[in-house]
Short mmCIF file of C-alpha atoms in Angstrom, two decimals:
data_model
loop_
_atom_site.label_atom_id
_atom_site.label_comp_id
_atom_site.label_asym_id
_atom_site.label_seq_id
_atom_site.Cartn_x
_atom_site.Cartn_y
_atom_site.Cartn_z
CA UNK A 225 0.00 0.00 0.00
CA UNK A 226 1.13 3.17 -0.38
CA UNK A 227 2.58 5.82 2.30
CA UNK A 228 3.87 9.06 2.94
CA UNK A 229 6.41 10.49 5.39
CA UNK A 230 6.94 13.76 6.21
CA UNK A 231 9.73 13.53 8.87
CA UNK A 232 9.94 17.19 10.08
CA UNK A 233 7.13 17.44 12.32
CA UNK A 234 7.44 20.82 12.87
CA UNK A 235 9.36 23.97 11.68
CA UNK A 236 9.98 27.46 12.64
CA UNK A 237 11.41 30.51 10.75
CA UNK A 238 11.69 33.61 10.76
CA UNK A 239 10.10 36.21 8.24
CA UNK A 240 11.80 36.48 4.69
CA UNK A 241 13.50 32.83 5.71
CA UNK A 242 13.38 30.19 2.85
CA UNK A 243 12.39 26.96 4.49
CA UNK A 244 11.86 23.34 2.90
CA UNK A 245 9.42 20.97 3.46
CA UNK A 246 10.60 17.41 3.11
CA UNK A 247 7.98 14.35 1.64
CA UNK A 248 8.84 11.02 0.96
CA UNK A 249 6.52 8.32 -0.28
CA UNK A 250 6.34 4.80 -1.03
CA UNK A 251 4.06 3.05 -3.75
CA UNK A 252 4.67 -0.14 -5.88
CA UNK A 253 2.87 1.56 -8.54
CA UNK A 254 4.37 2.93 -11.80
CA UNK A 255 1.99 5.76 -11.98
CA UNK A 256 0.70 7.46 -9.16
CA UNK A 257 -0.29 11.44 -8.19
CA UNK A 258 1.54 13.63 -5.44
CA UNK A 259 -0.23 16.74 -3.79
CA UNK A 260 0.32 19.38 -1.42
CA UNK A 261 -2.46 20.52 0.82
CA UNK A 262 -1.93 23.72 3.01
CA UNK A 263 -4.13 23.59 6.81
CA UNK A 264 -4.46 26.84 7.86
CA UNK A 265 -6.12 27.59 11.21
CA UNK A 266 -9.96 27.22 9.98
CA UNK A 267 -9.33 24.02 9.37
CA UNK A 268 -9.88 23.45 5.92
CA UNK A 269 -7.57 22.05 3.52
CA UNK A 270 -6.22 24.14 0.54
CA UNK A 271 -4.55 22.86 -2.55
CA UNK A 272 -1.26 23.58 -3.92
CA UNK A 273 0.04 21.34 -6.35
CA UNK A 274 -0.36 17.87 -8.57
CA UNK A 275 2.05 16.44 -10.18
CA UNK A 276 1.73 12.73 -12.57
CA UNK A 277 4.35 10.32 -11.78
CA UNK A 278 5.49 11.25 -15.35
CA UNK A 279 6.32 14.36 -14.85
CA UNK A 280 9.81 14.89 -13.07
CA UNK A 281 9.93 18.42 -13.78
CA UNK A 282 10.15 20.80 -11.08
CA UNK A 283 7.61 23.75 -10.79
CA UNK A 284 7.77 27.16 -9.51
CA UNK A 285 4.69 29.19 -8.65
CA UNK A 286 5.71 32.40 -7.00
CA UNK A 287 7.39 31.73 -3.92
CA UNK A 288 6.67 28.45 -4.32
CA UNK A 289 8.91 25.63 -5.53
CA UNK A 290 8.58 21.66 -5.76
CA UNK A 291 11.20 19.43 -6.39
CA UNK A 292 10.08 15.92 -7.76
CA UNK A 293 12.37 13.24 -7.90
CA UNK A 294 11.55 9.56 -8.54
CA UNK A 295 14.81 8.29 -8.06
CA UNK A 296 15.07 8.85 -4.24
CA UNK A 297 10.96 8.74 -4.31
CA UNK A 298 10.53 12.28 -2.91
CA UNK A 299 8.44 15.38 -3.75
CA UNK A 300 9.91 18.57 -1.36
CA UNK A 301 8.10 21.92 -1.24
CA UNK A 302 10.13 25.10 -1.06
CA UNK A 303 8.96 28.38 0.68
CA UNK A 304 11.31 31.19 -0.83
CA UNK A 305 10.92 34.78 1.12
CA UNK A 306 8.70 33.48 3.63
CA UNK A 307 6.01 34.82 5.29
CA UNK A 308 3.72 35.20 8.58
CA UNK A 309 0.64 34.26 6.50
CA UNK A 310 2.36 30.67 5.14
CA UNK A 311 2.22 29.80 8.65
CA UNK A 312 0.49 26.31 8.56
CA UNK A 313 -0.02 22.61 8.72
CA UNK A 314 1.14 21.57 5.23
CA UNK A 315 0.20 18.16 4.16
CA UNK A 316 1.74 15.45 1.45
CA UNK A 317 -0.27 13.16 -0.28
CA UNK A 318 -0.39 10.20 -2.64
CA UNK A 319 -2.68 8.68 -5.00
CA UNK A 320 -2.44 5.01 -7.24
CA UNK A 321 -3.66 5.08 -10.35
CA UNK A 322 -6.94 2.98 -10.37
CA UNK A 323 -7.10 3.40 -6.45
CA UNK A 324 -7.34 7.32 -6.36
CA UNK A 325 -10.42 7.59 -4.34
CA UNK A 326 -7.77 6.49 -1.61
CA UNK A 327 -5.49 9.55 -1.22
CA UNK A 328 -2.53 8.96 1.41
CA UNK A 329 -1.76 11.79 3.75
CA UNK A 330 1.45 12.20 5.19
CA UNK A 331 1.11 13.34 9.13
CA UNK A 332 1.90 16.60 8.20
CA UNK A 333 4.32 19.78 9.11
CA UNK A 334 3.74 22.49 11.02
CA UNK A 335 5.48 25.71 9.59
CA UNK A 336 5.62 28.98 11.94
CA UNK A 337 6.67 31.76 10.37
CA UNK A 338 8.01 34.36 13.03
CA UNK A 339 7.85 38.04 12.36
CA UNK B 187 -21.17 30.04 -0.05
CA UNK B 188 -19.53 28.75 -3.13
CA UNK B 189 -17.07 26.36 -0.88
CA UNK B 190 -17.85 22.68 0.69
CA UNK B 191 -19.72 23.55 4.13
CA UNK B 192 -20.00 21.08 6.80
CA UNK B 193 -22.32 20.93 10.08
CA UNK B 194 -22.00 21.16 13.01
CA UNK B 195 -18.50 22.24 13.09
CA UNK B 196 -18.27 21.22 16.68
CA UNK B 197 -19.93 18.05 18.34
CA UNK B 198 -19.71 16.94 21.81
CA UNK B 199 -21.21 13.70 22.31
CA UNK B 200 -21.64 11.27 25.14
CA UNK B 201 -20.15 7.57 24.81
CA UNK B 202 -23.20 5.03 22.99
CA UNK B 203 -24.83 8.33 21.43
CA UNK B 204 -25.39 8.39 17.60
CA UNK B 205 -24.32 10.83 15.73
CA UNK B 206 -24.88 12.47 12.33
CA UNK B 207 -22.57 15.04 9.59
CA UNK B 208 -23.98 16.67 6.67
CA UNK B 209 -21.73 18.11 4.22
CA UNK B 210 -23.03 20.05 1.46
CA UNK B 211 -20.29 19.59 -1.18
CA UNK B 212 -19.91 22.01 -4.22
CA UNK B 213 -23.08 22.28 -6.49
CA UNK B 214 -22.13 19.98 -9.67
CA UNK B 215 -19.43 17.99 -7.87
CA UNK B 216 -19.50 14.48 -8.70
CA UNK B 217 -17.02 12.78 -5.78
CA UNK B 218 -17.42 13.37 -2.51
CA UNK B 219 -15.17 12.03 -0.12
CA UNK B 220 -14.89 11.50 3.33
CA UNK B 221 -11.93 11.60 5.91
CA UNK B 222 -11.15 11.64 9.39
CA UNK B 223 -8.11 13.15 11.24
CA UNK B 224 -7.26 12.68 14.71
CA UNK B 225 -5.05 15.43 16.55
CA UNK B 226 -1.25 15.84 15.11
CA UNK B 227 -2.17 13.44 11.99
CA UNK B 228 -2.75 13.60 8.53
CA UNK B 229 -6.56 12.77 7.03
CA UNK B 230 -7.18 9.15 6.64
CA UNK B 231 -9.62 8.24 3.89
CA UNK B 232 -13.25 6.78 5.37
CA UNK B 233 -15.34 6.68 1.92
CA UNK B 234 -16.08 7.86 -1.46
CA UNK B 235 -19.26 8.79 -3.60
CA UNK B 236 -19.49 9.23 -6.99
CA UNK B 237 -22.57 10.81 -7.41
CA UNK B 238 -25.34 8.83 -5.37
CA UNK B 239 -23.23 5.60 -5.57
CA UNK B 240 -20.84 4.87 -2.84
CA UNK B 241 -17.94 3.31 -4.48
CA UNK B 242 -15.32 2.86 -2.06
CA UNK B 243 -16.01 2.42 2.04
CA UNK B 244 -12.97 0.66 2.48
CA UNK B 245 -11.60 3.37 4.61
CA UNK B 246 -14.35 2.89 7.01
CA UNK B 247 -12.96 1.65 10.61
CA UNK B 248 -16.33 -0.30 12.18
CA UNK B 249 -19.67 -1.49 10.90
CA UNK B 250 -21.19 1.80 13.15
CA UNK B 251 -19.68 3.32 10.66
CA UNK B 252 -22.38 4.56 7.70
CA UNK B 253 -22.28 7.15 5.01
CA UNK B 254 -24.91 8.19 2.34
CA UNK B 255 -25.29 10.32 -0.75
CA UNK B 256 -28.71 9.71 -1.41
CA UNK B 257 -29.56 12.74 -4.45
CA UNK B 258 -25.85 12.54 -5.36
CA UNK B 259 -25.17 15.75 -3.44
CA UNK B 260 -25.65 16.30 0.39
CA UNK B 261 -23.82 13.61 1.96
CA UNK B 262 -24.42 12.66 5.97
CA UNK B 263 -21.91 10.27 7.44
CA UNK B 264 -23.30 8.91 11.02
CA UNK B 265 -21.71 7.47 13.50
CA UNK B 266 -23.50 5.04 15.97
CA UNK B 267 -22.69 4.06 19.35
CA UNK B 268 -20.03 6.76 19.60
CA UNK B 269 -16.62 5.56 21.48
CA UNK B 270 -13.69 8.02 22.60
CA UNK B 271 -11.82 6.48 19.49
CA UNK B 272 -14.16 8.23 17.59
CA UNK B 273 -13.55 11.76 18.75
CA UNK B 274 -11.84 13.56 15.50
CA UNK B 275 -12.16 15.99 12.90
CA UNK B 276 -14.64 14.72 9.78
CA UNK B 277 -13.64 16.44 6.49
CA UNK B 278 -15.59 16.00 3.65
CA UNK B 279 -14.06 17.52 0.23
CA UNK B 280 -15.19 17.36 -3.36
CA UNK B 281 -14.16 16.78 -6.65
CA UNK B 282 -15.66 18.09 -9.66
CA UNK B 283 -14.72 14.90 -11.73
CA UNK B 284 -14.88 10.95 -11.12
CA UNK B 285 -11.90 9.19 -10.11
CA UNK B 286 -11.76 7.11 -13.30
CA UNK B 287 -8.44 8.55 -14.81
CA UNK B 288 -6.45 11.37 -15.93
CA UNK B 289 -9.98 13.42 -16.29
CA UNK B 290 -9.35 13.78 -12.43
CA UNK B 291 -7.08 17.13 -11.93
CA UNK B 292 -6.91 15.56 -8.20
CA UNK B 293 -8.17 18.82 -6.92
CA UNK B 294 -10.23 18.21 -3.55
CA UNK B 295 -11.66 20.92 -2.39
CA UNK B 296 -12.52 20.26 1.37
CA UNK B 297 -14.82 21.62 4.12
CA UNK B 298 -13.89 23.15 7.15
CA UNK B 299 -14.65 20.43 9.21
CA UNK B 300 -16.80 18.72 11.81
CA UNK B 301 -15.00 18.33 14.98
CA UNK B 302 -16.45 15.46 17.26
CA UNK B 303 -15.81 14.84 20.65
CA UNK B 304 -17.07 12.07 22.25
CA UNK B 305 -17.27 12.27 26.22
#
């Protein structure tokens, strides 16, 4: 089955810091989806990225950055500048192809961003 | 609102009670998931609709365990006999697509939550 690890349980910056997020997952199939969800406070879960197991290149979305690489299965997340406002729970996942109603959530990071 | 809403957000139940949470996913969704995450941890998948069909309750940790979909929107996922192993946070997110391929952009957009405590 598959699983997700996100070691750092939490972090803690300061303003204008770049900080990664590490994410490392397991799955004995070929094809497969990664995510990143973002908890804020309220609760509710916000979505970043998706990338296919096909794709290995790396994306950039602002201050955003996500670095996929199959060989040592993992699929980082990058916070350049940050900020007070990125403070959050942030959350990796992993779907199988033909089992993605089951998405796997790593336990998650907690990211304080200090002033 | 134009987001997934959930209710109650907060439940405080005593142990044996039965309990019930609506979630009102996005108008034209087709999945509709449920998960549950206890304190410090990620969600763990429960169950998914598509539409009115349940297609996956795998996820589902006891037989007092019951979700339903029954127009292929609002969804209500009760819980009966309530034990302390049930107190958690109930998300329920949808998807505009089925889970049947690439047509999926994987995008879940998820509720605020429906905290349950059980005394």
């Amino acid at each position: 089955a598959q699983k997700v690890t996100q070691a750092q349980t939490e972090i803690s910056v300061v303003e204008k810091e770049d900080v990664t997020l590490d994410c490392v997952y397991e799955t004995r199939d070929t094809t497969y989806y990664l995510f990143w969800y973002k908890q804020p406070p309220s609760g509710e879960l916000v979505f970043l990225i998706r990338r296919n197991s096909f794709d290995e290149q790396n994306e950039i979305s602002g201050r955003y950055s996500w670095n996929f690489q199959k060989s040592t299965s993992s699929f980082n997340f990058t916070i350049t500048a940050s900020q007070v406002v990125d403070s959050a729970v942030y959350f990796c996942a992993l779907s199988e192809w033909g089992n993605n109603n089951d998405m796997r959530f790593g336990a998650g990071t907690r990211l304080t961003v200090k002033p | 609102g134009a987001g997934v809403s959930q209710s109650p957000r907060y439940k405080v139940a005593k142990r044996g009670q039965d309990v019930a949470l609506r979630c009102d996913p996005i108008s034209g969704h087709v999945s509709l998931f449920w998960y549950q995450q206890a304190l410090g941890q990620g969600p763990e998948f429960l169950t998914y609709f598509q539409n009115e069909a349940q297609l996956d309750k795998s996820g589902l940790p006891s037989d007092r365990f019951f979700a339903e979909r029954p127009e292929g929107s609002v969804s209500t996922l009760k819980i009966q006999r309530t034990q302390q192993e049930d107190s958690a946070v109930y998300l329920c997110a949808s998807s505009l697509f089925g889970t049947s391929g690439f047509a999926n952009t994987g995008e879940l957009f998820f509720g605020e939550g429906s905290r349950l405590t059980v005394l």
